[in-house]
Amino acid sequence: KAGVTQTPRYLIKTRGQQVTLSCSPISGHRSVSWYQQTPGQGLQFLFEYFSETQRNKGNFPGRFSGRQFSNSRSEMNVSTLELGDSALYLCASSLIPSGRQETQYFGPGTRLLVL
Amino acid sequence: GNSVTQMEGPVTLSEEAFLTINCTYTATGYPSLFWYVQYPGEGLQLLLKATKADDKGSNKGFEATYRKETTSFHLEKGSVQVSDSAVYFCALSDPNNAGNMLTFGGGTRLMVKP
């Protein structure tokens, strides 16, 4: 079974631009979560989607948004990019959103560099 | 709010040495606890988990016991290998949230020398 895939793997943008990252969960998984990883702030939760609905949202500005499609694939969008948005963006999928029991499987991430 | 604190790295060990990476947490209720590992250039892989007090998670020679009295979930391995070199993250899931939101510690880099 294929793992979580994220595209693109690497991305370079300039300040003020916007970017869209894509995540395809493991087949059959319906919950997708996004995390931002930076050297300074570590791993921080962005948001979680299940059945095309956002279930949880982390403490990030409104420039960060996401969505989930009927096939469970998810996208996240960052508008008006800032230098501080440079990070590794990780996507994770699980069968259902039950943090206590469900194992989340992470993708390799998209590394975004904002110049 | 919830938080996870890990010992800062890097931790440098010789092959076959004993490993301990400390992890303590703050949360209301009874969170589930996880250890994830990140190899260079890769995403996170679940190493082990424990969902209730006194549970012991184990995998690939690594172990961690959920200690509610000390709010800890220390990672141990009896004999490390060079291939264990990676960054290790302790994490918890919010017991008051039915979703998958994880709170991570800062990560501990392990370097194992031959």
CSV table of C-alpha atoms in Angstrom, one decimal:
chain,number,residue,atom,x,y,z
A,1,LYS,CA,0.0,0.0,0.0
A,2,ALA,CA,1.4,3.4,-1.0
A,3,GLY,CA,2.3,5.8,1.8
A,4,VAL,CA,1.3,9.4,2.2
A,5,THR,CA,2.5,11.4,-0.8
A,6,GLN,CA,3.1,15.2,-0.8
A,7,THR,CA,3.8,17.4,-3.8
A,8,PRO,CA,5.8,19.2,-4.5
A,9,ARG,CA,8.8,18.1,-2.4
A,10,TYR,CA,10.6,21.4,-2.7
A,11,LEU,CA,9.4,24.9,-3.5
A,12,ILE,CA,10.9,28.3,-3.7
A,13,LYS,CA,8.7,31.4,-3.5
A,14,THR,CA,9.2,35.1,-2.9
A,15,ARG,CA,7.6,37.2,-0.3
A,16,GLY,CA,4.0,38.2,-1.1
A,17,GLN,CA,3.3,35.2,-3.3
A,18,GLN,CA,0.9,32.5,-2.5
A,19,VAL,CA,1.5,28.7,-2.5
A,20,THR,CA,-0.6,25.6,-2.6
A,21,LEU,CA,0.7,22.3,-1.2
A,22,SER,CA,-0.9,18.9,-1.9
A,23,CYS,CA,-1.3,15.8,0.2
A,24,SER,CA,-2.6,12.4,-0.9
A,25,PRO,CA,-3.4,10.2,2.1
A,26,ILE,CA,-3.0,6.4,2.3
A,27,SER,CA,-5.8,4.7,0.4
A,28,GLY,CA,-8.8,4.3,2.7
A,29,HIS,CA,-7.6,7.0,5.2
A,30,ARG,CA,-10.1,9.8,5.6
A,31,SER,CA,-8.4,12.0,8.2
A,32,VAL,CA,-5.7,14.4,7.1
A,33,SER,CA,-3.7,16.7,9.3
A,34,TRP,CA,-1.0,19.3,8.5
A,35,TYR,CA,2.0,20.4,10.6
A,36,GLN,CA,4.6,23.0,10.1
A,37,GLN,CA,8.2,22.2,11.2
A,38,THR,CA,10.8,24.9,11.7
A,39,PRO,CA,14.1,25.0,13.6
A,40,GLY,CA,12.8,27.7,15.9
A,41,GLN,CA,9.2,26.6,16.7
A,42,GLY,CA,9.5,22.9,16.1
A,43,LEU,CA,6.5,20.9,15.0
A,44,GLN,CA,3.2,22.9,15.2
A,45,PHE,CA,-0.3,21.7,14.3
A,46,LEU,CA,-1.9,23.6,11.5
A,47,PHE,CA,-5.3,22.0,10.9
A,48,GLU,CA,-7.1,18.7,10.5
A,49,TYR,CA,-9.7,17.6,8.0
A,50,PHE,CA,-12.2,14.7,8.0
A,51,SER,CA,-14.9,14.1,5.5
A,52,GLU,CA,-14.1,17.4,3.8
A,53,THR,CA,-14.7,19.4,7.1
A,54,GLN,CA,-12.1,21.1,9.1
A,55,ARG,CA,-12.2,19.6,12.6
A,56,ASN,CA,-9.4,21.4,14.3
A,57,LYS,CA,-7.3,24.4,13.7
A,58,GLY,CA,-4.0,25.4,15.2
A,59,ASN,CA,-2.9,28.9,16.2
A,60,PHE,CA,-1.9,30.2,12.8
A,61,PRO,CA,-3.0,33.4,11.0
A,62,GLY,CA,-5.8,33.3,8.4
A,63,ARG,CA,-3.2,33.4,5.6
A,64,PHE,CA,-3.0,29.6,6.2
A,65,SER,CA,-6.0,27.7,4.9
A,66,GLY,CA,-6.8,24.3,3.7
A,67,ARG,CA,-9.4,22.0,2.3
A,68,GLN,CA,-10.2,18.4,1.7
A,69,PHE,CA,-11.7,16.8,-1.3
A,70,SER,CA,-14.2,14.0,-1.6
A,71,ASN,CA,-11.4,11.5,-2.3
A,72,SER,CA,-9.7,12.6,1.0
A,73,ARG,CA,-6.9,14.4,-0.8
A,74,SER,CA,-6.0,17.6,0.9
A,75,GLU,CA,-4.5,20.9,0.0
A,76,MET,CA,-3.1,23.7,2.1
A,77,ASN,CA,-2.7,27.3,0.9
A,78,VAL,CA,-0.5,30.1,2.3
A,79,SER,CA,-1.2,33.5,0.9
A,80,THR,CA,1.0,36.6,1.1
A,81,LEU,CA,4.0,34.6,2.0
A,82,GLU,CA,6.4,35.9,4.6
A,83,LEU,CA,10.0,34.9,5.2
A,84,GLY,CA,9.0,33.2,8.4
A,85,ASP,CA,6.8,30.8,6.5
A,86,SER,CA,9.9,29.0,5.3
A,87,ALA,CA,9.5,25.5,6.8
A,88,LEU,CA,8.9,21.8,6.2
A,89,TYR,CA,5.2,21.2,5.9
A,90,LEU,CA,4.2,17.7,6.9
A,91,CYS,CA,0.9,16.0,6.1
A,92,ALA,CA,-0.3,13.0,8.1
A,93,SER,CA,-3.2,10.6,7.5
A,94,SER,CA,-5.2,8.2,9.6
A,95,LEU,CA,-8.3,6.1,9.1
A,96,ILE,CA,-10.4,8.3,11.3
A,97,PRO,CA,-9.8,11.2,13.6
A,98,SER,CA,-9.4,9.3,16.9
A,99,GLY,CA,-6.1,10.5,18.3
A,100,ARG,CA,-6.1,8.1,21.2
A,101,GLN,CA,-6.0,4.9,19.2
A,102,GLU,CA,-5.3,5.8,15.6
A,103,THR,CA,-1.8,5.8,14.2
A,104,GLN,CA,-1.0,8.8,12.0
A,105,TYR,CA,1.2,8.2,9.0
A,106,PHE,CA,3.3,11.1,7.9
A,107,GLY,CA,4.4,12.0,4.4
A,108,PRO,CA,8.0,13.1,3.5
A,109,GLY,CA,7.0,16.8,3.6
A,110,THR,CA,7.2,19.8,1.3
A,111,ARG,CA,10.1,22.0,2.0
A,112,LEU,CA,9.1,25.6,1.3
A,113,LEU,CA,11.7,28.4,1.1
A,114,VAL,CA,10.5,32.0,1.0
A,115,LEU,CA,13.0,34.5,-0.4
B,1,GLY,CA,-2.6,24.2,27.5
B,2,ASN,CA,-0.8,21.0,26.7
B,3,SER,CA,2.9,20.8,26.4
B,4,VAL,CA,5.7,18.3,26.0
B,5,THR,CA,9.3,18.8,27.2
B,6,GLN,CA,12.2,16.7,25.9
B,7,MET,CA,15.8,16.7,26.9
B,8,GLU,CA,17.9,18.8,24.5
B,9,GLY,CA,20.3,17.2,22.2
B,10,PRO,CA,22.4,16.2,20.6
B,11,VAL,CA,22.9,13.0,22.4
B,12,THR,CA,26.1,11.3,21.2
B,13,LEU,CA,26.6,7.6,22.1
B,14,SER,CA,28.9,4.8,21.0
B,15,GLU,CA,27.4,1.8,19.3
B,16,GLU,CA,25.9,-0.7,21.8
B,17,ALA,CA,25.5,1.9,24.5
B,18,PHE,CA,22.3,2.3,26.5
B,19,LEU,CA,19.9,5.1,25.5
B,20,THR,CA,17.5,7.2,27.5
B,21,ILE,CA,15.7,10.2,26.1
B,22,ASN,CA,13.6,12.0,28.7
B,23,CYS,CA,10.1,13.2,28.0
B,24,THR,CA,7.7,14.9,30.4
B,25,TYR,CA,4.3,16.3,29.6
B,26,THR,CA,1.6,18.6,30.9
B,27,ALA,CA,-2.0,17.9,30.0
B,28,THR,CA,-5.4,17.7,31.6
B,29,GLY,CA,-6.9,14.3,31.7
B,30,TYR,CA,-5.3,11.2,30.3
B,31,PRO,CA,-3.5,11.8,26.9
B,32,SER,CA,-2.2,9.2,24.6
B,33,LEU,CA,1.6,9.4,24.3
B,34,PHE,CA,3.8,8.7,21.3
B,35,TRP,CA,7.4,8.6,20.2
B,36,TYR,CA,8.1,9.5,16.6
B,37,VAL,CA,11.4,9.3,14.8
B,38,GLN,CA,12.6,11.4,11.9
B,39,TYR,CA,15.5,10.2,9.7
B,40,PRO,CA,17.4,12.8,7.6
B,41,GLY,CA,15.3,14.1,4.7
B,42,GLU,CA,12.2,12.1,5.7
B,43,GLY,CA,8.9,12.6,7.4
B,44,LEU,CA,8.0,11.2,10.8
B,45,GLN,CA,7.6,7.6,11.6
B,46,LEU,CA,5.7,6.3,14.6
B,47,LEU,CA,8.1,4.4,16.8
B,48,LEU,CA,5.7,3.4,19.7
B,49,LYS,CA,2.7,4.6,21.6
B,50,ALA,CA,0.9,4.1,24.9
B,51,THR,CA,-2.7,5.0,25.5
B,52,LYS,CA,-3.2,4.7,29.2
B,53,ALA,CA,-1.2,4.8,32.5
B,54,ASP,CA,1.3,2.1,33.1
B,55,ASP,CA,1.2,0.9,29.4
B,56,LYS,CA,4.5,0.1,27.9
B,57,GLY,CA,5.0,0.8,24.2
B,58,SER,CA,7.8,-1.1,22.4
B,59,ASN,CA,9.1,-1.5,18.9
B,60,LYS,CA,12.5,-2.3,17.3
B,61,GLY,CA,14.2,-2.6,20.7
B,62,PHE,CA,12.9,0.8,21.9
B,63,GLU,CA,10.6,1.0,25.0
B,64,ALA,CA,8.7,3.7,26.9
B,65,THR,CA,6.4,3.4,29.8
B,66,TYR,CA,3.5,5.8,30.5
B,67,ARG,CA,4.0,7.1,34.0
B,68,LYS,CA,1.1,9.2,35.1
B,69,GLU,CA,2.5,9.9,38.6
B,70,THR,CA,5.6,11.5,37.1
B,71,THR,CA,3.9,12.7,33.9
B,72,SER,CA,6.7,11.1,31.9
B,73,PHE,CA,7.2,8.8,28.9
B,74,HIS,CA,11.0,8.3,28.7
B,75,LEU,CA,12.4,6.4,25.6
B,76,GLU,CA,14.9,3.7,26.3
B,77,LYS,CA,16.9,1.2,24.2
B,78,GLY,CA,19.4,-1.2,25.6
B,79,SER,CA,21.9,-1.2,22.8
B,80,VAL,CA,21.9,1.5,20.1
B,81,GLN,CA,23.1,1.0,16.6
B,82,VAL,CA,24.5,3.5,14.1
B,83,SER,CA,21.3,3.2,12.1
B,84,ASP,CA,19.4,4.6,15.1
B,85,SER,CA,20.9,8.0,14.4
B,86,ALA,CA,17.9,10.3,13.9
B,87,VAL,CA,15.8,12.9,15.6
B,88,TYR,CA,13.3,11.6,18.1
B,89,PHE,CA,10.0,13.4,19.0
B,90,CYS,CA,7.8,12.8,22.0
B,91,ALA,CA,4.2,13.8,21.4
B,92,LEU,CA,0.7,13.6,23.1
B,93,SER,CA,-2.8,13.7,21.8
B,94,ASP,CA,-5.3,16.0,23.6
B,95,PRO,CA,-7.6,13.9,25.7
B,96,ASN,CA,-10.3,16.6,25.4
B,97,ASN,CA,-10.2,16.6,21.6
B,98,ALA,CA,-11.6,13.8,19.6
B,99,GLY,CA,-9.4,14.6,16.6
B,100,ASN,CA,-5.8,13.8,15.7
B,101,MET,CA,-4.1,17.0,16.9
B,102,LEU,CA,-0.7,16.1,18.3
B,103,THR,CA,1.5,18.3,20.5
B,104,PHE,CA,5.2,17.7,20.0
B,105,GLY,CA,8.2,18.2,22.1
B,106,GLY,CA,11.2,20.0,20.6
B,107,GLY,CA,12.9,16.8,19.4
B,108,THR,CA,16.2,15.2,20.5
B,109,ARG,CA,18.9,14.4,18.0
B,110,LEU,CA,20.7,11.1,18.5
B,111,MET,CA,24.1,10.5,17.0
B,112,VAL,CA,25.5,7.0,17.3
B,113,LYS,CA,29.2,6.5,16.5
B,114,PRO,CA,30.7,3.2,15.5
